[in-house]
PDB file of C-alpha atoms and ligand atoms in Angstrom:
ATOM      1  CA  UNK A   1       0.879  17.180  -6.068  1.00  0.00           C
ATOM      2  CA  UNK A   2       3.481  17.983  -3.408  1.00  0.00           C
ATOM      3  CA  UNK A   3       5.103  14.776  -1.726  1.00  0.00           C
ATOM      4  CA  UNK A   4       7.149  14.628   1.412  1.00  0.00           C
ATOM      5  CA  UNK A   5      10.320  12.732   0.436  1.00  0.00           C
ATOM      6  CA  UNK A   6      12.225  11.052   3.539  1.00  0.00           C
ATOM      7  CA  UNK A   7      15.706   9.523   2.712  1.00  0.00           C
ATOM      8  CA  UNK A   8      17.176   7.066   5.191  1.00  0.00           C
ATOM      9  CA  UNK A   9      20.717   5.572   5.039  1.00  0.00           C
ATOM     10  CA  UNK A  10      19.367   2.006   5.249  1.00  0.00           C
ATOM     11  CA  UNK A  11      16.475  -0.311   4.562  1.00  0.00           C
ATOM     12  CA  UNK A  12      16.053  -1.084   8.253  1.00  0.00           C
ATOM     13  CA  UNK A  13      15.548   2.576   9.150  1.00  0.00           C
ATOM     14  CA  UNK A  14      13.314   3.375   6.090  1.00  0.00           C
ATOM     15  CA  UNK A  15      11.187   0.426   7.239  1.00  0.00           C
ATOM     16  CA  UNK A  16      11.224   1.488  10.671  1.00  0.00           C
ATOM     17  CA  UNK A  17      10.029   4.965   9.852  1.00  0.00           C
ATOM     18  CA  UNK A  18       7.081   3.119   7.843  1.00  0.00           C
ATOM     19  CA  UNK A  19       6.189   1.112  10.965  1.00  0.00           C
ATOM     20  CA  UNK A  20       6.161   4.177  13.319  1.00  0.00           C
ATOM     21  CA  UNK A  21       4.228   6.256  10.763  1.00  0.00           C
ATOM     22  CA  UNK A  22       1.646   3.059  10.858  1.00  0.00           C
ATOM     23  CA  UNK A  23       1.347   3.278  14.388  1.00  0.00           C
ATOM     24  CA  UNK A  24       1.120   6.922  14.763  1.00  0.00           C
ATOM     25  CA  UNK A  25      -1.772   7.109  12.146  1.00  0.00           C
ATOM     26  CA  UNK A  26      -3.351   4.489  13.785  1.00  0.00           C
ATOM     27  CA  UNK A  27      -3.354   6.112  17.208  1.00  0.00           C
ATOM     28  CA  UNK A  28      -4.481   9.388  15.743  1.00  0.00           C
ATOM     29  CA  UNK A  29      -7.324   7.944  13.659  1.00  0.00           C
ATOM     30  CA  UNK A  30      -8.697   5.975  16.580  1.00  0.00           C
ATOM     31  CA  UNK A  31      -8.566   9.301  18.648  1.00  0.00           C
ATOM     32  CA  UNK A  32     -10.242  11.376  15.898  1.00  0.00           C
ATOM     33  CA  UNK A  33     -13.030   9.108  14.706  1.00  0.00           C
ATOM     34  CA  UNK A  34     -12.952   5.745  16.618  1.00  0.00           C
ATOM     35  CA  UNK A  35     -11.212   3.631  14.018  1.00  0.00           C
ATOM     36  CA  UNK A  36      -8.098   3.099  11.576  1.00  0.00           C
ATOM     37  CA  UNK A  37      -8.678   1.774   8.169  1.00  0.00           C
ATOM     38  CA  UNK A  38      -5.489   1.001   6.253  1.00  0.00           C
ATOM     39  CA  UNK A  39      -4.895  -0.602   2.770  1.00  0.00           C
ATOM     40  CA  UNK A  40      -1.498  -2.554   2.966  1.00  0.00           C
ATOM     41  CA  UNK A  41       0.578  -3.048   0.149  1.00  0.00           C
ATOM     42  CA  UNK A  42       2.162  -6.309  -1.028  1.00  0.00           C
ATOM     43  CA  UNK A  43       5.203  -7.636  -2.653  1.00  0.00           C
ATOM     44  CA  UNK A  44       8.467  -8.220  -0.780  1.00  0.00           C
ATOM     45  CA  UNK A  45       9.162  -4.565   0.430  1.00  0.00           C
ATOM     46  CA  UNK A  46       6.933  -4.073   3.237  1.00  0.00           C
ATOM     47  CA  UNK A  47       7.462  -7.337   4.899  1.00  0.00           C
ATOM     48  CA  UNK A  48      10.128  -6.064   7.333  1.00  0.00           C
ATOM     49  CA  UNK A  49       8.036  -2.859   8.191  1.00  0.00           C
ATOM     50  CA  UNK A  50       5.202  -5.301   9.127  1.00  0.00           C
ATOM     51  CA  UNK A  51       7.327  -7.225  11.375  1.00  0.00           C
ATOM     52  CA  UNK A  52       8.374  -4.176  13.003  1.00  0.00           C
ATOM     53  CA  UNK A  53       4.653  -3.188  13.544  1.00  0.00           C
ATOM     54  CA  UNK A  54       4.004  -6.324  15.248  1.00  0.00           C
ATOM     55  CA  UNK A  55       7.246  -6.103  17.463  1.00  0.00           C
ATOM     56  CA  UNK A  56       7.348  -4.425  20.814  1.00  0.00           C
ATOM     57  CA  UNK A  57       7.057  -1.422  21.838  1.00  0.00           C
ATOM     58  CA  UNK A  58       4.775  -0.589  18.555  1.00  0.00           C
ATOM     59  CA  UNK A  59       2.639  -3.274  18.931  1.00  0.00           C
ATOM     60  CA  UNK A  60       1.433  -2.251  22.375  1.00  0.00           C
ATOM     61  CA  UNK A  61       0.835   1.376  21.308  1.00  0.00           C
ATOM     62  CA  UNK A  62      -1.501   0.445  18.605  1.00  0.00           C
ATOM     63  CA  UNK A  63      -5.361   0.033  19.296  1.00  0.00           C
ATOM     64  CA  UNK A  64      -5.785  -3.250  17.480  1.00  0.00           C
ATOM     65  CA  UNK A  65      -9.459  -3.570  18.534  1.00  0.00           C
ATOM     66  CA  UNK A  66     -10.215  -0.575  16.314  1.00  0.00           C
ATOM     67  CA  UNK A  67      -7.781  -1.299  13.637  1.00  0.00           C
ATOM     68  CA  UNK A  68      -9.151  -2.595  10.184  1.00  0.00           C
ATOM     69  CA  UNK A  69      -6.804  -4.092   7.611  1.00  0.00           C
ATOM     70  CA  UNK A  70      -7.561  -4.060   3.889  1.00  0.00           C
ATOM     71  CA  UNK A  71      -5.173  -4.733   0.876  1.00  0.00           C
ATOM     72  CA  UNK A  72      -4.426  -2.259  -1.902  1.00  0.00           C
ATOM     73  CA  UNK A  73      -3.965  -5.233  -4.231  1.00  0.00           C
ATOM     74  CA  UNK A  74      -3.937  -8.833  -4.251  1.00  0.00           C
ATOM     75  CA  UNK A  75      -2.697 -11.671  -6.717  1.00  0.00           C
ATOM     76  CA  UNK A  76      -5.419 -13.859  -7.858  1.00  0.00           C
ATOM     77  CA  UNK A  77      -4.430 -16.728  -5.859  1.00  0.00           C
ATOM     78  CA  UNK A  78      -5.377 -18.440  -2.795  1.00  0.00           C
ATOM     79  CA  UNK A  79      -4.630 -17.099   0.671  1.00  0.00           C
ATOM     80  CA  UNK A  80      -1.986 -19.925   1.365  1.00  0.00           C
ATOM     81  CA  UNK A  81      -0.141 -19.569  -2.019  1.00  0.00           C
ATOM     82  CA  UNK A  82       3.415 -18.172  -1.745  1.00  0.00           C
ATOM     83  CA  UNK A  83       2.620 -15.106  -3.865  1.00  0.00           C
ATOM     84  CA  UNK A  84      -0.330 -14.054  -1.804  1.00  0.00           C
ATOM     85  CA  UNK A  85       0.074 -10.636  -0.411  1.00  0.00           C
ATOM     86  CA  UNK A  86      -2.427 -11.785   2.457  1.00  0.00           C
ATOM     87  CA  UNK A  87      -0.073 -14.583   3.301  1.00  0.00           C
ATOM     88  CA  UNK A  88       2.903 -12.272   3.579  1.00  0.00           C
ATOM     89  CA  UNK A  89       1.103  -9.918   5.820  1.00  0.00           C
ATOM     90  CA  UNK A  90      -0.461 -12.716   7.796  1.00  0.00           C
ATOM     91  CA  UNK A  91       3.033 -14.356   8.683  1.00  0.00           C
ATOM     92  CA  UNK A  92       4.677 -10.941   9.233  1.00  0.00           C
ATOM     93  CA  UNK A  93       1.924  -9.011  11.005  1.00  0.00           C
ATOM     94  CA  UNK A  94      -1.475 -10.386  11.471  1.00  0.00           C
ATOM     95  CA  UNK A  95      -0.727 -13.756  13.176  1.00  0.00           C
ATOM     96  CA  UNK A  96       1.235 -11.753  15.734  1.00  0.00           C
ATOM     97  CA  UNK A  97      -0.998  -9.149  16.935  1.00  0.00           C
ATOM     98  CA  UNK A  98      -4.308  -9.099  18.805  1.00  0.00           C
ATOM     99  CA  UNK A  99      -6.435  -7.628  15.936  1.00  0.00           C
ATOM    100  CA  UNK A 100      -9.998  -9.254  15.861  1.00  0.00           C
ATOM    101  CA  UNK A 101     -10.267 -11.549  12.776  1.00  0.00           C
ATOM    102  CA  UNK A 102     -13.347  -9.681  11.756  1.00  0.00           C
ATOM    103  CA  UNK A 103     -11.112  -6.666  11.292  1.00  0.00           C
ATOM    104  CA  UNK A 104      -9.160  -8.279   8.717  1.00  0.00           C
ATOM    105  CA  UNK A 105     -10.628  -7.684   5.371  1.00  0.00           C
ATOM    106  CA  UNK A 106      -9.029 -10.043   2.777  1.00  0.00           C
ATOM    107  CA  UNK A 107      -9.104  -9.743  -0.995  1.00  0.00           C
ATOM    108  CA  UNK A 108     -10.385 -13.168  -2.084  1.00  0.00           C
ATOM    109  CA  UNK A 109      -7.773 -14.166  -4.382  1.00  0.00           C
ATOM    110  CA  UNK A 110      -9.290 -17.689  -4.569  1.00  0.00           C
ATOM    111  CA  UNK A 111     -12.037 -16.315  -6.743  1.00  0.00           C
ATOM    112  CA  UNK A 112     -11.891 -15.138 -10.274  1.00  0.00           C
ATOM    113  CA  UNK A 113     -10.367 -11.817 -10.335  1.00  0.00           C
ATOM    114  CA  UNK A 114     -13.594 -10.026 -11.621  1.00  0.00           C
ATOM    115  CA  UNK A 115     -15.678 -11.784  -8.872  1.00  0.00           C
ATOM    116  CA  UNK A 116     -13.241 -10.867  -6.327  1.00  0.00           C
ATOM    117  CA  UNK A 117     -13.154  -7.399  -7.204  1.00  0.00           C
ATOM    118  CA  UNK A 118     -16.871  -7.234  -6.962  1.00  0.00           C
ATOM    119  CA  UNK A 119     -16.923  -9.115  -3.599  1.00  0.00           C
ATOM    120  CA  UNK A 120     -14.478  -6.457  -2.257  1.00  0.00           C
ATOM    121  CA  UNK A 121     -16.423  -3.580  -3.458  1.00  0.00           C
ATOM    122  CA  UNK A 122     -19.167  -4.940  -1.430  1.00  0.00           C
ATOM    123  CA  UNK A 123     -16.987  -5.052   1.691  1.00  0.00           C
ATOM    124  CA  UNK A 124     -15.691  -1.638   1.227  1.00  0.00           C
ATOM    125  CA  UNK A 125     -19.443  -0.377   0.939  1.00  0.00           C
ATOM    126  CA  UNK A 126     -20.295  -2.243   4.144  1.00  0.00           C
ATOM    127  CA  UNK A 127     -17.187  -0.580   5.942  1.00  0.00           C
ATOM    128  CA  UNK A 128     -17.294   2.828   4.794  1.00  0.00           C
ATOM    129  CA  UNK A 129     -20.159   5.465   4.681  1.00  0.00           C
ATOM    130  CA  UNK A 130     -18.795   7.611   2.173  1.00  0.00           C
ATOM    131  CA  UNK A 131     -19.578   6.916  -1.684  1.00  0.00           C
ATOM    132  CA  UNK A 132     -15.807   6.549  -2.284  1.00  0.00           C
ATOM    133  CA  UNK A 133     -14.095   4.544   0.447  1.00  0.00           C
ATOM    134  CA  UNK A 134     -11.901   6.881   2.370  1.00  0.00           C
ATOM    135  CA  UNK A 135      -8.698   5.182   4.143  1.00  0.00           C
ATOM    136  CA  UNK A 136      -6.921   6.644   6.728  1.00  0.00           C
ATOM    137  CA  UNK A 137      -3.796   5.050   5.275  1.00  0.00           C
ATOM    138  CA  UNK A 138      -3.017   3.644   1.873  1.00  0.00           C
ATOM    139  CA  UNK A 139       0.420   2.015   1.916  1.00  0.00           C
ATOM    140  CA  UNK A 140       2.187   1.547  -1.557  1.00  0.00           C
ATOM    141  CA  UNK A 141       5.137   0.161  -3.105  1.00  0.00           C
ATOM    142  CA  UNK A 142       6.448   0.599  -6.678  1.00  0.00           C
ATOM    143  CA  UNK A 143       7.503  -1.644  -9.399  1.00  0.00           C
ATOM    144  CA  UNK A 144      10.331  -0.983 -11.445  1.00  0.00           C
ATOM    145  CA  UNK A 145       7.765  -0.478 -14.473  1.00  0.00           C
ATOM    146  CA  UNK A 146       6.245   2.535 -12.284  1.00  0.00           C
ATOM    147  CA  UNK A 147       3.173   0.363 -11.332  1.00  0.00           C
ATOM    148  CA  UNK A 148       1.748   0.937  -7.859  1.00  0.00           C
ATOM    149  CA  UNK A 149      -1.006  -1.366  -6.275  1.00  0.00           C
ATOM    150  CA  UNK A 150      -1.876  -3.514  -9.335  1.00  0.00           C
ATOM    151  CA  UNK A 151      -2.353  -0.654 -11.525  1.00  0.00           C
ATOM    152  CA  UNK A 152       0.162  -1.269 -14.516  1.00  0.00           C
ATOM    153  CA  UNK A 153       1.466   1.299 -17.160  1.00  0.00           C
ATOM    154  CA  UNK A 154      -0.981   1.617 -20.091  1.00  0.00           C
ATOM    155  CA  UNK A 155      -3.718  -0.559 -18.621  1.00  0.00           C
ATOM    156  CA  UNK A 156      -7.286   0.178 -19.035  1.00  0.00           C
ATOM    157  CA  UNK A 157      -7.811   0.272 -15.245  1.00  0.00           C
ATOM    158  CA  UNK A 158      -5.949   3.429 -15.131  1.00  0.00           C
ATOM    159  CA  UNK A 159      -8.898   5.291 -16.670  1.00  0.00           C
ATOM    160  CA  UNK A 160     -11.454   3.639 -14.287  1.00  0.00           C
ATOM    161  CA  UNK A 161     -13.217   6.175 -12.171  1.00  0.00           C
ATOM    162  CA  UNK A 162     -16.443   4.733 -11.324  1.00  0.00           C
ATOM    163  CA  UNK A 163     -15.407   1.586  -9.575  1.00  0.00           C
ATOM    164  CA  UNK A 164     -13.571   1.059  -6.218  1.00  0.00           C
ATOM    165  CA  UNK A 165     -12.025  -2.146  -6.889  1.00  0.00           C
ATOM    166  CA  UNK A 166     -11.260  -3.753 -10.431  1.00  0.00           C
ATOM    167  CA  UNK A 167      -9.647  -6.843 -11.813  1.00  0.00           C
ATOM    168  CA  UNK A 168      -6.252  -6.064 -13.543  1.00  0.00           C
ATOM    169  CA  UNK A 169      -3.460  -8.236 -15.131  1.00  0.00           C
ATOM    170  CA  UNK A 170       0.397  -8.313 -14.389  1.00  0.00           C
ATOM    171  CA  UNK A 171       1.560  -9.057 -17.924  1.00  0.00           C
ATOM    172  CA  UNK A 172       5.236  -9.472 -16.721  1.00  0.00           C
ATOM    173  CA  UNK A 173       4.067 -12.188 -14.169  1.00  0.00           C
ATOM    174  CA  UNK A 174       1.133 -13.372 -16.409  1.00  0.00           C
ATOM    175  CA  UNK A 175      -1.028 -13.146 -13.477  1.00  0.00           C
ATOM    176  CA  UNK A 176      -4.557 -11.789 -12.881  1.00  0.00           C
ATOM    177  CA  UNK A 177      -4.850  -9.311 -10.058  1.00  0.00           C
ATOM    178  CA  UNK A 178      -7.301  -7.499  -7.870  1.00  0.00           C
ATOM    179  CA  UNK A 179      -6.610  -3.687  -7.210  1.00  0.00           C
ATOM    180  CA  UNK A 180      -8.105  -0.610  -5.820  1.00  0.00           C
ATOM    181  CA  UNK A 181      -8.464   2.030  -8.343  1.00  0.00           C
ATOM    182  CA  UNK A 182      -7.186   5.738  -8.291  1.00  0.00           C
ATOM    183  CA  UNK A 183     -10.341   7.426  -6.981  1.00  0.00           C
ATOM    184  CA  UNK A 184      -9.955   5.386  -3.911  1.00  0.00           C
ATOM    185  CA  UNK A 185      -6.210   5.842  -3.395  1.00  0.00           C
ATOM    186  CA  UNK A 186      -6.615   9.407  -3.862  1.00  0.00           C
ATOM    187  CA  UNK A 187      -9.452   9.661  -1.537  1.00  0.00           C
ATOM    188  CA  UNK A 188      -7.221   8.743   1.457  1.00  0.00           C
ATOM    189  CA  UNK A 189      -6.084  10.996   4.155  1.00  0.00           C
ATOM    190  CA  UNK A 190      -2.517   9.697   3.806  1.00  0.00           C
ATOM    191  CA  UNK A 191      -0.902   7.744   1.232  1.00  0.00           C
ATOM    192  CA  UNK A 192       2.615   6.460   2.058  1.00  0.00           C
ATOM    193  CA  UNK A 193       5.234   4.665  -0.545  1.00  0.00           C
ATOM    194  CA  UNK A 194       8.093   2.701   0.817  1.00  0.00           C
ATOM    195  CA  UNK A 195      10.861   1.930  -1.446  1.00  0.00           C
ATOM    196  CA  UNK A 196      14.020   0.268  -0.543  1.00  0.00           C
ATOM    197  CA  UNK A 197      15.753  -1.200  -3.558  1.00  0.00           C
ATOM    198  CA  UNK A 198      18.535   0.658  -5.641  1.00  0.00           C
ATOM    199  CA  UNK A 199      17.194  -1.013  -8.867  1.00  0.00           C
ATOM    200  CA  UNK A 200      14.095   1.339  -8.329  1.00  0.00           C
ATOM    201  CA  UNK A 201      16.155   4.862  -8.186  1.00  0.00           C
ATOM    202  CA  UNK A 202      15.438   5.604 -11.884  1.00  0.00           C
ATOM    203  CA  UNK A 203      11.737   5.230 -11.832  1.00  0.00           C
ATOM    204  CA  UNK A 204      11.639   6.978  -8.433  1.00  0.00           C
ATOM    205  CA  UNK A 205      13.448   9.901  -9.744  1.00  0.00           C
ATOM    206  CA  UNK A 206      11.134  10.077 -13.011  1.00  0.00           C
ATOM    207  CA  UNK A 207       7.998   9.561 -11.116  1.00  0.00           C
ATOM    208  CA  UNK A 208       8.788  12.332  -8.617  1.00  0.00           C
ATOM    209  CA  UNK A 209      10.033  14.673 -11.492  1.00  0.00           C
ATOM    210  CA  UNK A 210       6.920  14.065 -13.389  1.00  0.00           C
ATOM    211  CA  UNK A 211       7.368  15.575 -16.918  1.00  0.00           C
ATOM    212  CA  UNK A 212       6.868  13.596 -20.035  1.00  0.00           C
ATOM    213  CA  UNK A 213       8.184  10.280 -18.958  1.00  0.00           C
ATOM    214  CA  UNK A 214       7.535  10.442 -15.211  1.00  0.00           C
ATOM    215  CA  UNK A 215       3.903  11.507 -15.838  1.00  0.00           C
ATOM    216  CA  UNK A 216       3.336   8.181 -17.728  1.00  0.00           C
ATOM    217  CA  UNK A 217       3.875   6.055 -14.869  1.00  0.00           C
ATOM    218  CA  UNK A 218       0.803   4.955 -12.651  1.00  0.00           C
ATOM    219  CA  UNK A 219       2.597   5.833  -9.530  1.00  0.00           C
ATOM    220  CA  UNK A 220       2.935   9.462 -10.679  1.00  0.00           C
ATOM    221  CA  UNK A 221      -0.931   9.696 -10.989  1.00  0.00           C
ATOM    222  CA  UNK A 222      -1.204   9.132  -7.249  1.00  0.00           C
ATOM    223  CA  UNK A 223      -2.645  12.399  -5.932  1.00  0.00           C
ATOM    224  CA  UNK A 224      -4.289  11.829  -2.432  1.00  0.00           C
ATOM    225  CA  UNK A 225      -6.730  14.590  -0.993  1.00  0.00           C
ATOM    226  CA  UNK A 226      -4.502  14.192   2.275  1.00  0.00           C
ATOM    227  CA  UNK A 227      -0.712  13.656   2.626  1.00  0.00           C
ATOM    228  CA  UNK A 228       1.575  11.971   0.311  1.00  0.00           C
ATOM    229  CA  UNK A 229       4.859  10.746   1.825  1.00  0.00           C
ATOM    230  CA  UNK A 230       7.846   8.791   0.135  1.00  0.00           C
ATOM    231  CA  UNK A 231      10.215   6.718   2.573  1.00  0.00           C
ATOM    232  CA  UNK A 232      13.245   5.946   0.698  1.00  0.00           C
ATOM    233  CA  UNK A 233      16.581   4.400   1.228  1.00  0.00           C
ATOM    234  CA  UNK A 234      19.683   6.492   0.120  1.00  0.00           C
ATOM    235  CA  UNK A 235      20.375   3.829  -2.922  1.00  0.00           C
ATOM    236  CA  UNK A 236      16.611   4.196  -3.925  1.00  0.00           C
ATOM    237  CA  UNK A 237      16.945   8.017  -3.799  1.00  0.00           C
ATOM    238  CA  UNK A 238      20.244   8.241  -5.452  1.00  0.00           C
ATOM    239  CA  UNK A 239      19.050   9.913  -8.690  1.00  0.00           C
ATOM    240  CA  UNK A 240      16.936  12.513  -6.775  1.00  0.00           C
ATOM    241  CA  UNK A 241      18.330  16.136  -6.293  1.00  0.00           C
ATOM    242  CA  UNK A 242      20.214  16.430  -3.057  1.00  0.00           C
ATOM    243  CA  UNK A 243      17.515  18.730  -1.736  1.00  0.00           C
ATOM    244  CA  UNK A 244      15.439  15.682  -0.346  1.00  0.00           C
ATOM    245  CA  UNK A 245      15.417  15.623   3.305  1.00  0.00           C
ATOM    246  CA  UNK A 246      18.049  13.174   4.606  1.00  0.00           C
ATOM    247  CA  UNK A 247      16.936  11.613   7.854  1.00  0.00           C
TER     248      UNK A 247
HETATM  249  C1  6PG B 301       2.191  -6.469  -5.511  1.00  0.00           C
HETATM  250  C2  6PG B 301       2.272  -5.091  -5.013  1.00  0.00           C
HETATM  251  C3  6PG B 301       2.953  -4.454  -5.705  1.00  0.00           C
HETATM  252  C4  6PG B 301       4.276  -3.767  -5.053  1.00  0.00           C
HETATM  253  C5  6PG B 301       5.353  -3.586  -6.302  1.00  0.00           C
HETATM  254  C6  6PG B 301       6.837  -3.621  -5.723  1.00  0.00           C
HETATM  255  O1  6PG B 301       1.256  -7.097  -5.272  1.00  0.00           O
HETATM  256  O2  6PG B 301       3.214  -6.889  -6.134  1.00  0.00           O
HETATM  257  O3  6PG B 301       1.247  -4.638  -4.255  1.00  0.00           O
HETATM  258  O4  6PG B 301       2.268  -3.079  -6.232  1.00  0.00           O
HETATM  259  O5  6PG B 301       4.316  -2.886  -4.258  1.00  0.00           O
HETATM  260  O6  6PG B 301       5.200  -4.536  -7.218  1.00  0.00           O
HETATM  261  O7  6PG B 301       6.955  -4.869  -5.128  1.00  0.00           O
HETATM  262  P1  6PG B 301       8.334  -5.539  -4.341  1.00  0.00           P
HETATM  263  O8  6PG B 301       8.085  -4.821  -3.090  1.00  0.00           O
HETATM  264  O9  6PG B 301       8.072  -6.905  -4.210  1.00  0.00           O
HETATM  265  O10 6PG B 301       9.574  -4.835  -5.127  1.00  0.00           O
END
């Protein structure tokens, strides 16, 4: 799978590139088919990017009435819990933009993870006409173990191809999760990874190199029908060949 790799000198520049990409994809999707359906990533990395999307001038460029926000994954915690991906996105982005509340499609982490996954599949079926939900954007991060969304190494969920959303489990955090599956991620028109931290340089290099070791990481399995983009800081890209485009 070909990936466009863009390297930025600092976290702020990489996050800004992610925010501008979000705004441009939103404008294009709404112009082309009347709405923009995006699956957000969680964790700490995207917080600054989400804040930039909500700041002027980007905020005003986005047709919020036609934007639908989903999540790529969620921790099985209530929305007010400090580990909730929804809470992070709500504080950084959703509470600061004029998006209709009905356009915010939260994974219900307060439920049992298997029940939350079933409920989310129903929500995706109600929103998308295609048998496999087709997002305009799936935004992803990567863990230092090569997980993405909540698809963890050697987990049974990696092989699931007949479900859109499943329960999974983060052994490192001893935490049940809800996650989109590979078929949904790969059906997207645009998948974008954002990686800022130097500690992830090795896993980024191995995932992008593929091969025996890199191929074992869930993040390496991401192969969208559309475009695959990696936005990296120099420190996160430091183990890549220098051929990658420096911005
Ligand atoms: C989550 C994320 C997950 C995240 C990576 C990186 O719920 O944790 O969706 O896939 O992208 O774990 O997390 P950080 O950005 O916090 O390093």
